[in-house]
Every structure is written in structure tokens, then in C-alpha cells.
CSV table of N, CA, C and O in Angstrom, one decimal:
chain,number,residue,atom,x,y,z
V,1,UNK,N,38.5,18.2,-35.1
V,1,UNK,CA,38.8,17.2,-34.2
V,1,UNK,C,40.2,17.4,-33.6
V,1,UNK,O,41.1,17.7,-34.3
V,2,UNK,N,40.3,17.2,-32.3
V,2,UNK,CA,41.6,17.3,-31.7
V,2,UNK,C,41.9,16.0,-31.0
V,2,UNK,O,41.1,15.5,-30.2
V,3,UNK,N,43.1,15.4,-31.3
V,3,UNK,CA,43.5,14.2,-30.7
V,3,UNK,C,44.7,14.5,-29.8
V,3,UNK,O,45.7,15.0,-30.3
V,4,UNK,N,44.7,14.1,-28.5
V,4,UNK,CA,45.8,14.4,-27.6
V,4,UNK,C,46.2,13.0,-27.1
V,4,UNK,O,45.6,12.4,-26.2
V,5,UNK,N,47.3,12.5,-27.7
V,5,UNK,CA,47.7,11.1,-27.3
V,5,UNK,C,48.2,11.0,-25.9
V,5,UNK,O,47.9,10.1,-25.2
V,6,UNK,N,48.9,12.1,-25.4
V,6,UNK,CA,49.4,12.1,-24.0
V,6,UNK,C,48.3,12.0,-23.0
V,6,UNK,O,48.3,11.3,-22.0
V,7,UNK,N,47.2,12.8,-23.3
V,7,UNK,CA,46.1,12.8,-22.4
V,7,UNK,C,45.0,11.7,-22.7
V,7,UNK,O,44.1,11.5,-21.9
V,8,UNK,N,45.3,11.0,-23.8
V,8,UNK,CA,44.3,9.9,-24.2
V,8,UNK,C,42.9,10.4,-24.4
V,8,UNK,O,42.0,9.9,-23.9
V,9,UNK,N,42.8,11.6,-25.1
V,9,UNK,CA,41.5,12.1,-25.4
V,9,UNK,C,41.3,12.4,-26.9
V,9,UNK,O,42.3,12.7,-27.6
V,10,UNK,N,40.1,12.4,-27.3
V,10,UNK,CA,39.7,12.8,-28.7
V,10,UNK,C,38.5,13.8,-28.4
V,10,UNK,O,37.5,13.5,-27.8
V,11,UNK,N,38.7,15.1,-28.9
V,11,UNK,CA,37.7,16.1,-28.7
V,11,UNK,C,37.1,16.5,-30.1
V,11,UNK,O,37.8,16.8,-31.0
V,12,UNK,N,35.8,16.4,-30.2
V,12,UNK,CA,35.1,16.8,-31.4
V,12,UNK,C,34.8,18.3,-31.3
V,12,UNK,O,34.2,18.8,-30.4
V,13,UNK,N,35.4,19.1,-32.2
V,13,UNK,CA,35.4,20.5,-32.2
V,13,UNK,C,34.2,21.1,-32.9
V,13,UNK,O,34.4,21.9,-33.9
V,14,UNK,N,33.0,20.8,-32.5
V,14,UNK,CA,31.8,21.3,-33.1
V,14,UNK,C,30.8,21.7,-32.0
V,14,UNK,O,30.9,21.2,-30.8
V,15,UNK,N,29.9,22.6,-32.3
V,15,UNK,CA,28.9,23.0,-31.2
V,15,UNK,C,27.9,22.0,-30.9
V,15,UNK,O,27.7,21.0,-31.7
V,16,UNK,N,27.2,22.2,-29.8
V,16,UNK,CA,26.1,21.3,-29.4
V,16,UNK,C,25.0,21.2,-30.5
V,16,UNK,O,24.4,20.2,-30.7
V,17,UNK,N,24.6,22.4,-31.1
V,17,UNK,CA,23.6,22.4,-32.1
V,17,UNK,C,23.9,21.6,-33.3
V,17,UNK,O,23.1,20.8,-33.8
V,18,UNK,N,25.2,21.7,-33.8
V,18,UNK,CA,25.6,20.9,-34.9
V,18,UNK,C,25.6,19.4,-34.6
V,18,UNK,O,25.2,18.6,-35.4
V,19,UNK,N,26.1,19.1,-33.4
V,19,UNK,CA,26.1,17.7,-33.0
V,19,UNK,C,24.6,17.1,-32.9
V,19,UNK,O,24.4,16.0,-33.4
V,20,UNK,N,23.7,17.9,-32.4
V,20,UNK,CA,22.3,17.5,-32.3
V,20,UNK,C,21.7,17.3,-33.7
V,20,UNK,O,21.0,16.3,-33.9
V,21,UNK,N,22.1,18.2,-34.6
V,21,UNK,CA,21.6,18.1,-36.0
V,21,UNK,C,22.1,16.8,-36.7
V,21,UNK,O,21.4,16.1,-37.4
V,22,UNK,N,23.4,16.5,-36.4
V,22,UNK,CA,24.0,15.3,-37.0
V,22,UNK,C,23.4,14.0,-36.4
V,22,UNK,O,23.1,13.1,-37.2
V,23,UNK,N,23.1,14.0,-35.1
V,23,UNK,CA,22.5,12.9,-34.5
V,23,UNK,C,21.1,12.7,-35.0
V,23,UNK,O,20.6,11.6,-35.3
V,24,UNK,N,20.3,13.8,-35.2
V,24,UNK,CA,19.0,13.7,-35.7
V,24,UNK,C,18.9,13.2,-37.2
V,24,UNK,O,18.0,12.5,-37.6
V,25,UNK,N,19.9,13.5,-38.0
V,25,UNK,CA,20.0,13.2,-39.4
V,25,UNK,C,20.5,11.8,-39.6
V,25,UNK,O,20.4,11.2,-40.7
V,26,UNK,N,21.1,11.2,-38.6
V,26,UNK,CA,21.8,9.9,-38.7
V,26,UNK,C,20.8,8.8,-39.0
V,26,UNK,O,19.8,8.6,-38.2
V,27,UNK,N,21.0,8.0,-40.0
V,27,UNK,CA,20.2,6.8,-40.2
V,27,UNK,C,21.1,5.6,-40.2
V,27,UNK,O,22.0,5.5,-41.1
V,28,UNK,N,21.0,4.7,-39.3
V,28,UNK,CA,21.8,3.5,-39.2
V,28,UNK,C,21.6,2.6,-40.4
V,28,UNK,O,20.5,2.5,-40.9
V,29,UNK,N,22.7,2.0,-40.9
V,29,UNK,CA,22.6,1.1,-42.0
V,29,UNK,C,21.9,-0.2,-41.5
V,29,UNK,O,22.1,-0.6,-40.4
V,30,UNK,N,21.1,-0.8,-42.4
V,30,UNK,CA,20.5,-2.1,-42.0
V,30,UNK,C,21.6,-3.1,-41.9
V,30,UNK,O,22.6,-3.1,-42.7
V,31,UNK,N,21.5,-4.0,-41.0
V,31,UNK,CA,22.5,-5.1,-40.8
V,31,UNK,C,22.4,-6.0,-42.0
V,31,UNK,O,21.3,-6.3,-42.6
V,32,UNK,N,23.6,-6.5,-42.4
V,32,UNK,CA,23.7,-7.3,-43.6
V,32,UNK,C,23.3,-8.8,-43.2
V,32,UNK,O,23.6,-9.2,-42.0
V,33,UNK,N,22.7,-9.5,-44.0
V,33,UNK,CA,22.4,-10.9,-43.8
V,33,UNK,C,23.6,-11.7,-43.8
V,33,UNK,O,24.5,-11.6,-44.7
V,34,UNK,N,23.8,-12.6,-42.8
V,34,UNK,CA,24.9,-13.4,-42.7
V,34,UNK,C,24.6,-14.8,-43.3
V,34,UNK,O,23.4,-15.1,-43.5
V,35,UNK,N,25.6,-15.5,-43.7
V,35,UNK,CA,25.4,-16.8,-44.3
V,35,UNK,C,26.5,-17.8,-43.9
V,35,UNK,O,27.6,-17.4,-43.5
V,36,UNK,N,26.2,-19.0,-44.0
V,36,UNK,CA,27.2,-20.1,-43.8
V,36,UNK,C,27.6,-20.1,-42.3
V,36,UNK,O,26.9,-20.0,-41.4
V,37,UNK,N,28.9,-20.4,-42.2
V,37,UNK,CA,29.5,-20.6,-40.8
V,37,UNK,C,29.3,-19.3,-40.0
V,37,UNK,O,29.1,-19.4,-38.8
V,38,UNK,N,29.5,-18.2,-40.6
V,38,UNK,CA,29.4,-16.9,-39.8
V,38,UNK,C,27.9,-16.8,-39.2
V,38,UNK,O,27.7,-16.3,-38.1
V,39,UNK,N,26.9,-17.2,-40.0
V,39,UNK,CA,25.6,-17.1,-39.5
V,39,UNK,C,25.3,-18.1,-38.4
V,39,UNK,O,24.7,-17.7,-37.4
V,40,UNK,N,25.9,-19.3,-38.5
V,40,UNK,CA,25.8,-20.2,-37.4
V,40,UNK,C,26.5,-19.8,-36.2
V,40,UNK,O,25.9,-19.8,-35.0
V,41,UNK,N,27.7,-19.2,-36.3
V,41,UNK,CA,28.4,-18.7,-35.1
V,41,UNK,C,27.6,-17.6,-34.5
V,41,UNK,O,27.5,-17.5,-33.3
V,42,UNK,N,27.1,-16.6,-35.2
V,42,UNK,CA,26.4,-15.5,-34.7
V,42,UNK,C,25.1,-16.0,-33.9
V,42,UNK,O,24.7,-15.4,-32.9
V,43,UNK,N,24.5,-17.0,-34.4
V,43,UNK,CA,23.3,-17.6,-33.7
V,43,UNK,C,23.7,-18.3,-32.4
V,43,UNK,O,22.9,-18.3,-31.5
V,44,UNK,N,24.8,-18.9,-32.4
V,44,UNK,CA,25.2,-19.8,-31.3
V,44,UNK,C,26.0,-19.1,-30.2
V,44,UNK,O,26.1,-19.6,-29.0
V,45,UNK,N,26.8,-18.1,-30.5
V,45,UNK,CA,27.8,-17.5,-29.6
V,45,UNK,C,27.1,-16.6,-28.6
V,45,UNK,O,26.1,-16.0,-28.8
V,46,UNK,N,27.6,-16.6,-27.4
V,46,UNK,CA,27.1,-15.7,-26.3
V,46,UNK,C,27.7,-14.3,-26.5
V,46,UNK,O,28.6,-14.1,-27.3
V,47,UNK,N,27.3,-13.4,-25.7
V,47,UNK,CA,27.7,-12.0,-25.7
V,47,UNK,C,29.2,-11.9,-25.3
V,47,UNK,O,29.7,-12.7,-24.5
V,48,UNK,N,29.9,-10.9,-25.9
V,48,UNK,CA,31.3,-10.7,-25.6
V,48,UNK,C,31.6,-10.5,-24.1
V,48,UNK,O,32.6,-10.9,-23.6
V,49,UNK,N,30.7,-9.8,-23.4
V,49,UNK,CA,30.9,-9.5,-22.0
V,49,UNK,C,30.9,-10.8,-21.2
V,49,UNK,O,31.3,-10.8,-20.0
V,50,UNK,N,30.4,-11.9,-21.8
V,50,UNK,CA,30.4,-13.2,-21.1
V,50,UNK,C,31.4,-14.1,-21.7
V,50,UNK,O,31.4,-15.3,-21.5
V,51,UNK,N,32.3,-13.6,-22.5
V,51,UNK,CA,33.4,-14.5,-23.1
V,51,UNK,C,33.2,-14.9,-24.5
V,51,UNK,O,34.0,-15.6,-25.1
V,52,UNK,N,32.0,-14.6,-25.1
V,52,UNK,CA,31.7,-15.0,-26.5
V,52,UNK,C,31.9,-16.5,-26.7
V,52,UNK,O,32.4,-16.9,-27.7
V,53,UNK,N,31.5,-17.3,-25.8
V,53,UNK,CA,31.6,-18.7,-25.9
V,53,UNK,C,30.4,-19.3,-26.5
V,53,UNK,O,29.3,-18.7,-26.6
V,54,UNK,N,30.6,-20.5,-27.0
V,54,UNK,CA,29.5,-21.2,-27.7
V,54,UNK,C,28.8,-22.3,-26.8
V,54,UNK,O,28.2,-23.2,-27.3
V,55,UNK,N,29.0,-22.1,-25.5
V,55,UNK,CA,28.3,-23.0,-24.6
V,55,UNK,C,27.7,-22.2,-23.5
V,55,UNK,O,28.0,-21.0,-23.3
V,56,UNK,N,26.9,-22.8,-22.6
V,56,UNK,CA,26.2,-22.0,-21.6
V,56,UNK,C,27.1,-21.7,-20.4
V,56,UNK,O,26.7,-21.0,-19.5
V,57,UNK,N,28.3,-22.2,-20.4
V,57,UNK,CA,29.2,-22.0,-19.2
V,57,UNK,C,29.1,-23.1,-18.2
V,57,UNK,O,29.9,-23.3,-17.3
V,58,UNK,N,28.1,-24.0,-18.4
V,58,UNK,CA,28.0,-25.2,-17.5
V,58,UNK,C,28.8,-26.4,-18.1
V,58,UNK,O,28.6,-27.5,-17.6
V,59,UNK,N,29.6,-26.2,-19.1
V,59,UNK,CA,30.4,-27.3,-19.7
V,59,UNK,C,31.4,-27.8,-18.7
V,59,UNK,O,32.0,-27.0,-17.9
V,60,UNK,N,31.5,-29.1,-18.6
V,60,UNK,CA,32.5,-29.7,-17.7
V,60,UNK,C,33.6,-30.3,-18.6
V,60,UNK,O,33.4,-31.3,-19.3
V,61,UNK,N,34.7,-29.6,-18.6
V,61,UNK,CA,35.8,-30.1,-19.5
V,61,UNK,C,36.7,-31.1,-18.8
V,61,UNK,O,37.1,-31.0,-17.7
V,62,UNK,N,36.9,-32.3,-19.5
V,62,UNK,CA,37.7,-33.3,-18.9
V,62,UNK,C,39.1,-32.9,-18.7
V,62,UNK,O,39.7,-32.2,-19.5
V,63,UNK,N,39.7,-33.3,-17.6
V,63,UNK,CA,41.1,-33.0,-17.3
V,63,UNK,C,42.0,-34.2,-17.6
V,63,UNK,O,41.6,-35.3,-17.4
V,64,UNK,N,43.2,-33.9,-18.1
V,64,UNK,CA,44.1,-35.0,-18.5
V,64,UNK,C,45.0,-35.4,-17.4
V,64,UNK,O,45.3,-34.6,-16.5
């Protein structure tokens, strides 16, 4: 692996065949079961690209 901070790049120094073999052999870990407050948050929160908020966006916040 080559990391070039000035160019802001990370280069993986392996061939395409090796990369393809690694991708084919990869088995993702099963997601862990959440519990408690974290489970509730995960169920209620929106996606990060939309601000990860816990409301629909139609909330009307009172002004002081």
C-alpha cells in the first residue's frame, strides 16, 4: 500500500487478479443485534444524507 498525503491518495499495490480473488473470498460479518436506546435510535433515525434526524422534516419548531 502506498499513501501519498500531499496528493491525498491511497494506492493498493496488488494486481487485479489478487484483488478479484480477495473480493470473491470476502464474507461480510452479520450485523450485531442492537438493544436498548441504540436499537430505538437506529429504528427511528433517518439516513445520514438527510441529516440523521428523528423526525420527518415537517417539524415546526417554535421560535422564542
